[in-house]
PDB file of C-alpha atoms in Angstrom:
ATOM      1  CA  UNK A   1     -14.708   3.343 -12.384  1.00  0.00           C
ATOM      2  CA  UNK A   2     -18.493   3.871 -12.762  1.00  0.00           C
ATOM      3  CA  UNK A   3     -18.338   3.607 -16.117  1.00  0.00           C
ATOM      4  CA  UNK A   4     -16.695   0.359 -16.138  1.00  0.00           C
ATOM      5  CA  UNK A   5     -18.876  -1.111 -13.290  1.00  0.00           C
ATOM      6  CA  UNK A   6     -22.196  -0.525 -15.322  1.00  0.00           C
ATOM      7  CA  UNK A   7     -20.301  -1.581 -18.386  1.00  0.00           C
ATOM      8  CA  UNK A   8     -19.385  -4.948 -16.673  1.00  0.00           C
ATOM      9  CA  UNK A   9     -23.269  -4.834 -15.219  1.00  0.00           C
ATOM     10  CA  UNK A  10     -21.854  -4.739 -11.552  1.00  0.00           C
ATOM     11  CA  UNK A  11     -24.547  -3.220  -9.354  1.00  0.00           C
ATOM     12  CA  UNK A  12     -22.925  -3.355  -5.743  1.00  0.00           C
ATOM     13  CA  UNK A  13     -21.344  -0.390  -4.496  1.00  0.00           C
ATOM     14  CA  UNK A  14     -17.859   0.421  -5.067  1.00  0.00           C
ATOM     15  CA  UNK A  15     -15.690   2.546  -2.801  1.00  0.00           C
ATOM     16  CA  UNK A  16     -11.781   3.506  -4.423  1.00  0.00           C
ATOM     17  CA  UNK A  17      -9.055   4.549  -2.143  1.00  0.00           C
ATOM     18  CA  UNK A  18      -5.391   5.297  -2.951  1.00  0.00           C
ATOM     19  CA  UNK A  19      -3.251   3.945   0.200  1.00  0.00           C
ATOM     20  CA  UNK A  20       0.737   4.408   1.196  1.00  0.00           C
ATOM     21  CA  UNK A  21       1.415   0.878   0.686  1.00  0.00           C
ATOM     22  CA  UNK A  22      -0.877  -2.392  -0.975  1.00  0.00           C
ATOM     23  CA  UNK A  23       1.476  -5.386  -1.090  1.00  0.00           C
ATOM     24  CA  UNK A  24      -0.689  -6.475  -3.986  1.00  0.00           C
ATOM     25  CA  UNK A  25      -0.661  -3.137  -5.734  1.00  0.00           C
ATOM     26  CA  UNK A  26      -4.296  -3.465  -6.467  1.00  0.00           C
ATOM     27  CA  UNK A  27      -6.629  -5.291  -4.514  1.00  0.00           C
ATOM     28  CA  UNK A  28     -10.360  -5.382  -4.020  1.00  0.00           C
ATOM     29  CA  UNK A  29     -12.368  -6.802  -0.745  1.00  0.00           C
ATOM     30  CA  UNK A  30     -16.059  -6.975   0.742  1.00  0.00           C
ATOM     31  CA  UNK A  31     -17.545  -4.339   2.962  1.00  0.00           C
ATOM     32  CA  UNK A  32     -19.872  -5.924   4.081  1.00  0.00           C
ATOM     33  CA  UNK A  33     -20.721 -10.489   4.688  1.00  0.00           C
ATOM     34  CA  UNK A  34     -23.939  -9.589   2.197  1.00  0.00           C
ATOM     35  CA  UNK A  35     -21.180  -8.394  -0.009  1.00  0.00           C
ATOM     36  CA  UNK A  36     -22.627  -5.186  -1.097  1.00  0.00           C
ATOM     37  CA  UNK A  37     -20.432  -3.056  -0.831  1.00  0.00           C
ATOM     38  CA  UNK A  38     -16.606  -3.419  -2.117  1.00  0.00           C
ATOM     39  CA  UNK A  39     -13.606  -1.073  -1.374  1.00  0.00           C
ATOM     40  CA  UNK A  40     -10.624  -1.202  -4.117  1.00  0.00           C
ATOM     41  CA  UNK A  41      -7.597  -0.469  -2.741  1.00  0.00           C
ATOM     42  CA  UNK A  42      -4.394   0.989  -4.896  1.00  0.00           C
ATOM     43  CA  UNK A  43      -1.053   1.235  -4.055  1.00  0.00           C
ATOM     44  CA  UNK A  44       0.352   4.809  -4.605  1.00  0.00           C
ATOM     45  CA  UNK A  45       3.541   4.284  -6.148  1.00  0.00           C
ATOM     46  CA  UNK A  46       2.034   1.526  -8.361  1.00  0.00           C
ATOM     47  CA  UNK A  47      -0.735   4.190  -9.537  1.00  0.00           C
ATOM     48  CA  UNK A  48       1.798   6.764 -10.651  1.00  0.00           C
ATOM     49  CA  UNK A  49       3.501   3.939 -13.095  1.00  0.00           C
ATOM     50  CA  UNK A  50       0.010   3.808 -14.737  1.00  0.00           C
ATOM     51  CA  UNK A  51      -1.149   5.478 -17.996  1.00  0.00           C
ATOM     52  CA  UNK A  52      -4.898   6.059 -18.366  1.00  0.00           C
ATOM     53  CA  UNK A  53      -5.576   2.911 -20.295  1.00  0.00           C
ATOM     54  CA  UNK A  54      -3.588   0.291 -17.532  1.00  0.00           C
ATOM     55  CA  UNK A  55      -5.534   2.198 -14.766  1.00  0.00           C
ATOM     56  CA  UNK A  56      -8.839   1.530 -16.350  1.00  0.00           C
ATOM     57  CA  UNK A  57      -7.164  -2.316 -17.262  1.00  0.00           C
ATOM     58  CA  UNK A  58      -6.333  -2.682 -13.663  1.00  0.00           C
ATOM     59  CA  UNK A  59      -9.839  -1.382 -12.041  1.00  0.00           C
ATOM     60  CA  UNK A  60     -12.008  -3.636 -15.026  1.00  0.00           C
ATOM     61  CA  UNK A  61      -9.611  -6.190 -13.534  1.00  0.00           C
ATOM     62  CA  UNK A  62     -10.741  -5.476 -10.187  1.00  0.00           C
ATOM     63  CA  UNK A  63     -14.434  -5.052 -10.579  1.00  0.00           C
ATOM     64  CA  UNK A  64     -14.098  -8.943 -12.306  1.00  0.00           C
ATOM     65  CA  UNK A  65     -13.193  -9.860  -8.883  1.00  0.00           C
ATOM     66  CA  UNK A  66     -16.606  -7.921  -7.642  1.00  0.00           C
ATOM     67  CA  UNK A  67     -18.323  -9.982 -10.637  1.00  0.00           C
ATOM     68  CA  UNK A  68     -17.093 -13.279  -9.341  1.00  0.00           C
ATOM     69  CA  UNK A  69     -17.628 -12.451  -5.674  1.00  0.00           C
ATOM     70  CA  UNK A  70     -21.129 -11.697  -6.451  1.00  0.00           C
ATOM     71  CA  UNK A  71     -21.939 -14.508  -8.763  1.00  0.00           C
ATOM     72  CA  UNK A  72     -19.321 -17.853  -8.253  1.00  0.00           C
ATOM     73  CA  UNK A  73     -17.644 -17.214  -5.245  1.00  0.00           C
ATOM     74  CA  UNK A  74     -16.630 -20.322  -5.102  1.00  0.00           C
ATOM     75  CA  UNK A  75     -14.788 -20.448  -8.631  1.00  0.00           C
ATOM     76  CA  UNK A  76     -12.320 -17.165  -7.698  1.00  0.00           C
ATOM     77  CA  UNK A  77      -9.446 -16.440  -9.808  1.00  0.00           C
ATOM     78  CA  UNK A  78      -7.099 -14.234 -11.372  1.00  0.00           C
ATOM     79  CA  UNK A  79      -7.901 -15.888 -14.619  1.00  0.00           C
ATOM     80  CA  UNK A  80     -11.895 -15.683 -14.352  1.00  0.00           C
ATOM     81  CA  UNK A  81     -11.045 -11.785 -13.324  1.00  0.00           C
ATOM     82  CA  UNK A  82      -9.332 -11.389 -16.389  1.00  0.00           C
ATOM     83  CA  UNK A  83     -12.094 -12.857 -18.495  1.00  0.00           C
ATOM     84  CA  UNK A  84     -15.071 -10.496 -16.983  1.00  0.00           C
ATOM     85  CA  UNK A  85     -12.490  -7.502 -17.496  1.00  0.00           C
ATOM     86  CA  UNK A  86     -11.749  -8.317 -21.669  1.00  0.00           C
ATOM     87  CA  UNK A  87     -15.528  -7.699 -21.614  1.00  0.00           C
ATOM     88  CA  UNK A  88     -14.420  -3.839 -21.445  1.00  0.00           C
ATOM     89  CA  UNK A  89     -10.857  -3.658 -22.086  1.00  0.00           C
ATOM     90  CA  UNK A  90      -8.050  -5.165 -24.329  1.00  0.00           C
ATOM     91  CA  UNK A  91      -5.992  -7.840 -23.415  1.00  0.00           C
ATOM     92  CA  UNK A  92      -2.790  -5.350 -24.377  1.00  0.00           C
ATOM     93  CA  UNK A  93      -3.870  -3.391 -21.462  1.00  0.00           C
ATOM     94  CA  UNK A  94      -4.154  -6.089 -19.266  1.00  0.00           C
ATOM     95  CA  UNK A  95      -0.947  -7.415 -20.564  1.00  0.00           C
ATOM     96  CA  UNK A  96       0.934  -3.891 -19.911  1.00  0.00           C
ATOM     97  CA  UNK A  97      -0.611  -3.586 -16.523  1.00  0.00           C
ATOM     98  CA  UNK A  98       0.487  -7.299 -15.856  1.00  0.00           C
ATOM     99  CA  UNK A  99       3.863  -6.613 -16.778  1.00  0.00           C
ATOM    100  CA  UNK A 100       4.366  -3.025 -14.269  1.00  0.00           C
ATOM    101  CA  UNK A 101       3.324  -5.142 -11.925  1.00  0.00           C
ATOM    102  CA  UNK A 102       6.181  -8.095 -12.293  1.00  0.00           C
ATOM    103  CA  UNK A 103       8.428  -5.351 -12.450  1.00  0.00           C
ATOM    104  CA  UNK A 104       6.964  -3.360  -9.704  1.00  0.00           C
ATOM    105  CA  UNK A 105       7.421  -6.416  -7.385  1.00  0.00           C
ATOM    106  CA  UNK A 106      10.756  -6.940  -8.419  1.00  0.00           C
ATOM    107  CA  UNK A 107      11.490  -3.789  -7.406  1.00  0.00           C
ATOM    108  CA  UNK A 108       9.760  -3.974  -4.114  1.00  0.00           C
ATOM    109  CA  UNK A 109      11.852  -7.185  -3.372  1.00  0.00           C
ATOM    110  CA  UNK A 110      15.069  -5.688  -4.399  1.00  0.00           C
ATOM    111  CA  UNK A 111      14.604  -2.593  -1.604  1.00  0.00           C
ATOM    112  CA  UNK A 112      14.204  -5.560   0.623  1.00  0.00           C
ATOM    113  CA  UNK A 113      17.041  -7.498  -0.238  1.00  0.00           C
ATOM    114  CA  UNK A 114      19.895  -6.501   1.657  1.00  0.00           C
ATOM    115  CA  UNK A 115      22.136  -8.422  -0.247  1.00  0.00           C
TER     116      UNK A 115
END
C-alpha cells in the first residue's frame, strides 16, 4: 500500500483494516473533515479471492478515490478512480478484480435469496 500511495503521489495518511463484512468489498472513507487521514476498509472473504496482483489493483483503485477526495471532490467516480489507479497498475488487473467482485456480489445475493 505505501508503495502504491507514493507511486500515485498521495501524501495523506492511510490506515488498512480487514473487517468481517464490507457490503462494498472494498471501500475507502475520510478520517478526518480536513481529510487527512483515510481508512480502507476490506471485506475478508473478498480478500481471500484475491491474488497478489488484484489486491494491489483493488488498493491503487482505492487510493484513486484518496486522489480525487483530495484534489476534485466534487468530480467523484468509479471511473476517475480507475484512471488515477492505471497510473500504477494494468487495466487486466483492474478488469480481474472487477469481475470477483460481480461474482462476489452475486454470490452474496444468492445467500440472501431465499428463493
Amino acid at each position: 500500500m505505501e508503495e502504491l500511495r507514493t507511486q500515485l503521489g498521495i501524501p495523506n495518511a492511510i490506515r488498512v483494516t480487514v473487517v468481517g463484512e464490507n457490503q462494498y468489498a472494498f471501500s475507502v472513507q475520510p478520517l478526518d473533515k480536513a481529510k487527512k487521514e483515510f481508512l480502507i476498509c476490506i471485506d475478508s472473504v473478498f480478500l481471500r479471492e484475491l491474488d497478489d496482483e488484484e489486491l494491489r489493483a483493488a488498493i491503487a483503485h482505492e487510493l484513486g478515490h484518496v486522489w480525487v477526495f483530495t484534489h476534485h471532490p466534487y468530480l467523484h467516480t468509479e471511473s476517475l478512480a480507475n484512471q488515477i489507479a492505471l497510473r500504477a497498475v494494468s487495466q487486466e488487473s483492474l478488469t480481474k478484480v472487477y469481475q470477483k467482485l460481480a461474482r462476489h456480489h452475486r454470490l452474496l445475493s444468492a445467500d440472501l435469496d431465499p428463493f
